[in-house]
Amino acid sequence: MPKEYRNIYKIARRNAGITQEAAAEQLGISVESVRAYETGQRIPPNHVVSRMVICYDAQRLAVQHVNLHDELASSIIPVIQPRTLMESVVRLCNRLTRFSKNHSVERLLEIAEDGQIDEEERAEYDAIVEDLKELIQCGMELRFCEHGD
């Protein structure tokens, strides 16, 4: 198992400054369950992770959890790298600038105008969609960035 898997719940709890005992009480579970989740012996169910997100004030934990434990979600939701506010803003702005300079919005409209993607348009369309996926990832990284609070 990847090291991150074993630690995401523990990292979130520690970042919140909460002991295992206090977490267990606030989450309505046993201390043994908290320990099992934090050592990778058991995977917490979604309803417990949802309470952890609130209790630990750690929205990023929800994304990490589904990326690790839900095959469908992990195929759709990008992996969110931990970044500072400055890194997140710069990455997003750089990608938005590139998207604009490439006239991707205009090209996407032209490709979609007839309601189909023909063979000549396919490669360009796929490249635009990849750029959009990168923009979405950057936007999510900004949403979940480390604010230095």
PDB file of N, CA and C in Angstrom, residues 56-94:
ATOM      1  N   TYR A  56     -12.221  17.601  11.118  1.00  0.00           N
ATOM      2  CA  TYR A  56     -10.821  18.015  10.935  1.00  0.00           C
ATOM      3  C   TYR A  56     -10.702  19.272  10.071  1.00  0.00           C
ATOM      4  N   ASP A  57     -11.825  19.759   9.543  1.00  0.00           N
ATOM      5  CA  ASP A  57     -11.819  20.888   8.610  1.00  0.00           C
ATOM      6  C   ASP A  57     -10.815  20.608   7.487  1.00  0.00           C
ATOM      7  N   ALA A  58     -11.007  19.458   6.832  1.00  0.00           N
ATOM      8  CA  ALA A  58     -10.047  18.965   5.846  1.00  0.00           C
ATOM      9  C   ALA A  58     -10.767  18.477   4.592  1.00  0.00           C
ATOM     10  N   GLN A  59     -11.253  19.413   3.774  1.00  0.00           N
ATOM     11  CA  GLN A  59     -11.984  19.036   2.569  1.00  0.00           C
ATOM     12  C   GLN A  59     -11.142  18.176   1.627  1.00  0.00           C
ATOM     13  N   ARG A  60      -9.857  18.442   1.585  1.00  0.00           N
ATOM     14  CA  ARG A  60      -8.970  17.683   0.696  1.00  0.00           C
ATOM     15  C   ARG A  60      -8.989  16.187   1.028  1.00  0.00           C
ATOM     16  N   LEU A  61      -9.244  15.849   2.282  1.00  0.00           N
ATOM     17  CA  LEU A  61      -9.305  14.452   2.701  1.00  0.00           C
ATOM     18  C   LEU A  61     -10.371  13.694   1.909  1.00  0.00           C
ATOM     19  N   ALA A  62     -11.489  14.330   1.619  1.00  0.00           N
ATOM     20  CA  ALA A  62     -12.554  13.666   0.855  1.00  0.00           C
ATOM     21  C   ALA A  62     -12.054  13.288  -0.537  1.00  0.00           C
ATOM     22  N   VAL A  63     -11.350  14.205  -1.186  1.00  0.00           N
ATOM     23  CA  VAL A  63     -10.819  13.937  -2.527  1.00  0.00           C
ATOM     24  C   VAL A  63      -9.781  12.823  -2.471  1.00  0.00           C
ATOM     25  N   GLN A  64      -8.887  12.889  -1.496  1.00  0.00           N
ATOM     26  CA  GLN A  64      -7.870  11.851  -1.356  1.00  0.00           C
ATOM     27  C   GLN A  64      -8.521  10.484  -1.140  1.00  0.00           C
ATOM     28  N   HIS A  65      -9.504  10.451  -0.269  1.00  0.00           N
ATOM     29  CA  HIS A  65     -10.172   9.192   0.062  1.00  0.00           C
ATOM     30  C   HIS A  65     -10.827   8.557  -1.165  1.00  0.00           C
ATOM     31  N   VAL A  66     -11.606   9.345  -1.911  1.00  0.00           N
ATOM     32  CA  VAL A  66     -12.275   8.747  -3.070  1.00  0.00           C
ATOM     33  C   VAL A  66     -11.291   8.383  -4.167  1.00  0.00           C
ATOM     34  N   ASN A  67     -10.214   9.163  -4.325  1.00  0.00           N
ATOM     35  CA  ASN A  67      -9.207   8.805  -5.327  1.00  0.00           C
ATOM     36  C   ASN A  67      -8.520   7.489  -4.989  1.00  0.00           C
ATOM     37  N   LEU A  68      -8.380   7.199  -3.716  1.00  0.00           N
ATOM     38  CA  LEU A  68      -7.727   5.960  -3.298  1.00  0.00           C
ATOM     39  C   LEU A  68      -8.655   4.751  -3.290  1.00  0.00           C
ATOM     40  N   HIS A  69      -9.945   4.972  -3.029  1.00  0.00           N
ATOM     41  CA  HIS A  69     -10.816   3.830  -2.745  1.00  0.00           C
ATOM     42  C   HIS A  69     -12.020   3.679  -3.654  1.00  0.00           C
ATOM     43  N   ASP A  70     -12.175   4.541  -4.626  1.00  0.00           N
ATOM     44  CA  ASP A  70     -13.308   4.436  -5.531  1.00  0.00           C
ATOM     45  C   ASP A  70     -12.784   4.496  -6.956  1.00  0.00           C
ATOM     46  N   GLU A  71     -12.775   3.358  -7.614  1.00  0.00           N
ATOM     47  CA  GLU A  71     -12.194   3.261  -8.959  1.00  0.00           C
ATOM     48  C   GLU A  71     -12.877   4.210  -9.942  1.00  0.00           C
ATOM     49  N   LEU A  72     -14.183   4.303  -9.877  1.00  0.00           N
ATOM     50  CA  LEU A  72     -14.899   5.199 -10.785  1.00  0.00           C
ATOM     51  C   LEU A  72     -14.525   6.651 -10.503  1.00  0.00           C
ATOM     52  N   ALA A  73     -14.575   7.042  -9.246  1.00  0.00           N
ATOM     53  CA  ALA A  73     -14.235   8.422  -8.889  1.00  0.00           C
ATOM     54  C   ALA A  73     -12.802   8.760  -9.271  1.00  0.00           C
ATOM     55  N   SER A  74     -11.886   7.829  -9.033  1.00  0.00           N
ATOM     56  CA  SER A  74     -10.478   8.112  -9.338  1.00  0.00           C
ATOM     57  C   SER A  74     -10.228   8.226 -10.835  1.00  0.00           C
ATOM     58  N   SER A  75     -11.131   7.663 -11.642  1.00  0.00           N
ATOM     59  CA  SER A  75     -10.976   7.802 -13.096  1.00  0.00           C
ATOM     60  C   SER A  75     -11.508   9.140 -13.595  1.00  0.00           C
ATOM     61  N   ILE A  76     -12.256   9.840 -12.739  1.00  0.00           N
ATOM     62  CA  ILE A  76     -12.873  11.109 -13.119  1.00  0.00           C
ATOM     63  C   ILE A  76     -12.244  12.295 -12.384  1.00  0.00           C
ATOM     64  N   ILE A  77     -12.021  12.132 -11.094  1.00  0.00           N
ATOM     65  CA  ILE A  77     -11.507  13.223 -10.264  1.00  0.00           C
ATOM     66  C   ILE A  77      -9.983  13.231 -10.321  1.00  0.00           C
ATOM     67  N   PRO A  78      -9.392  14.371 -10.662  1.00  0.00           N
ATOM     68  CA  PRO A  78      -7.924  14.406 -10.748  1.00  0.00           C
ATOM     69  C   PRO A  78      -7.279  14.297  -9.368  1.00  0.00           C
ATOM     70  N   VAL A  79      -6.056  13.788  -9.369  1.00  0.00           N
ATOM     71  CA  VAL A  79      -5.281  13.734  -8.138  1.00  0.00           C
ATOM     72  C   VAL A  79      -4.881  15.162  -7.786  1.00  0.00           C
ATOM     73  N   ILE A  80      -5.131  15.541  -6.561  1.00  0.00           N
ATOM     74  CA  ILE A  80      -4.857  16.905  -6.112  1.00  0.00           C
ATOM     75  C   ILE A  80      -3.532  16.908  -5.369  1.00  0.00           C
ATOM     76  N   GLN A  81      -2.559  17.618  -5.921  1.00  0.00           N
ATOM     77  CA  GLN A  81      -1.255  17.734  -5.285  1.00  0.00           C
ATOM     78  C   GLN A  81      -1.314  18.824  -4.221  1.00  0.00           C
ATOM     79  N   PRO A  82      -0.634  18.621  -3.105  1.00  0.00           N
ATOM     80  CA  PRO A  82      -0.609  19.685  -2.093  1.00  0.00           C
ATOM     81  C   PRO A  82       0.251  20.845  -2.592  1.00  0.00           C
ATOM     82  N   ARG A  83      -0.313  22.013  -2.678  1.00  0.00           N
ATOM     83  CA  ARG A  83       0.393  23.200  -3.166  1.00  0.00           C
ATOM     84  C   ARG A  83       0.060  24.395  -2.283  1.00  0.00           C
ATOM     85  N   THR A  84       0.966  25.348  -2.280  1.00  0.00           N
ATOM     86  CA  THR A  84       0.706  26.590  -1.569  1.00  0.00           C
ATOM     87  C   THR A  84      -0.271  27.421  -2.387  1.00  0.00           C
ATOM     88  N   LEU A  85      -0.796  28.457  -1.766  1.00  0.00           N
ATOM     89  CA  LEU A  85      -1.699  29.366  -2.466  1.00  0.00           C
ATOM     90  C   LEU A  85      -0.998  29.951  -3.691  1.00  0.00           C
ATOM     91  N   MET A  86       0.233  30.418  -3.527  1.00  0.00           N
ATOM     92  CA  MET A  86       0.959  31.028  -4.643  1.00  0.00           C
ATOM     93  C   MET A  86       1.175  30.029  -5.778  1.00  0.00           C
ATOM     94  N   GLU A  87       1.615  28.829  -5.468  1.00  0.00           N
ATOM     95  CA  GLU A  87       1.818  27.812  -6.502  1.00  0.00           C
ATOM     96  C   GLU A  87       0.522  27.525  -7.249  1.00  0.00           C
ATOM     97  N   SER A  88      -0.552  27.397  -6.516  1.00  0.00           N
ATOM     98  CA  SER A  88      -1.846  27.083  -7.121  1.00  0.00           C
ATOM     99  C   SER A  88      -2.304  28.187  -8.054  1.00  0.00           C
ATOM    100  N   VAL A  89      -2.190  29.425  -7.611  1.00  0.00           N
ATOM    101  CA  VAL A  89      -2.626  30.567  -8.429  1.00  0.00           C
ATOM    102  C   VAL A  89      -1.765  30.677  -9.686  1.00  0.00           C
ATOM    103  N   VAL A  90      -0.449  30.562  -9.538  1.00  0.00           N
ATOM    104  CA  VAL A  90       0.450  30.682 -10.694  1.00  0.00           C
ATOM    105  C   VAL A  90       0.174  29.578 -11.707  1.00  0.00           C
ATOM    106  N   ARG A  91       0.025  28.328 -11.231  1.00  0.00           N
ATOM    107  CA  ARG A  91      -0.251  27.214 -12.151  1.00  0.00           C
ATOM    108  C   ARG A  91      -1.556  27.448 -12.908  1.00  0.00           C
ATOM    109  N   LEU A  92      -2.597  27.845 -12.192  1.00  0.00           N
ATOM    110  CA  LEU A  92      -3.893  28.073 -12.839  1.00  0.00           C
ATOM    111  C   LEU A  92      -3.802  29.208 -13.848  1.00  0.00           C
ATOM    112  N   CYS A  93      -3.197  30.317 -13.473  1.00  0.00           N
ATOM    113  CA  CYS A  93      -3.089  31.458 -14.385  1.00  0.00           C
ATOM    114  C   CYS A  93      -2.254  31.118 -15.617  1.00  0.00           C
ATOM    115  N   ASN A  94      -1.172  30.388 -15.446  1.00  0.00           N
ATOM    116  CA  ASN A  94      -0.354  29.985 -16.585  1.00  0.00           C
ATOM    117  C   ASN A  94      -1.142  29.115 -17.562  1.00  0.00           C
TER     118      ASN A  94
END
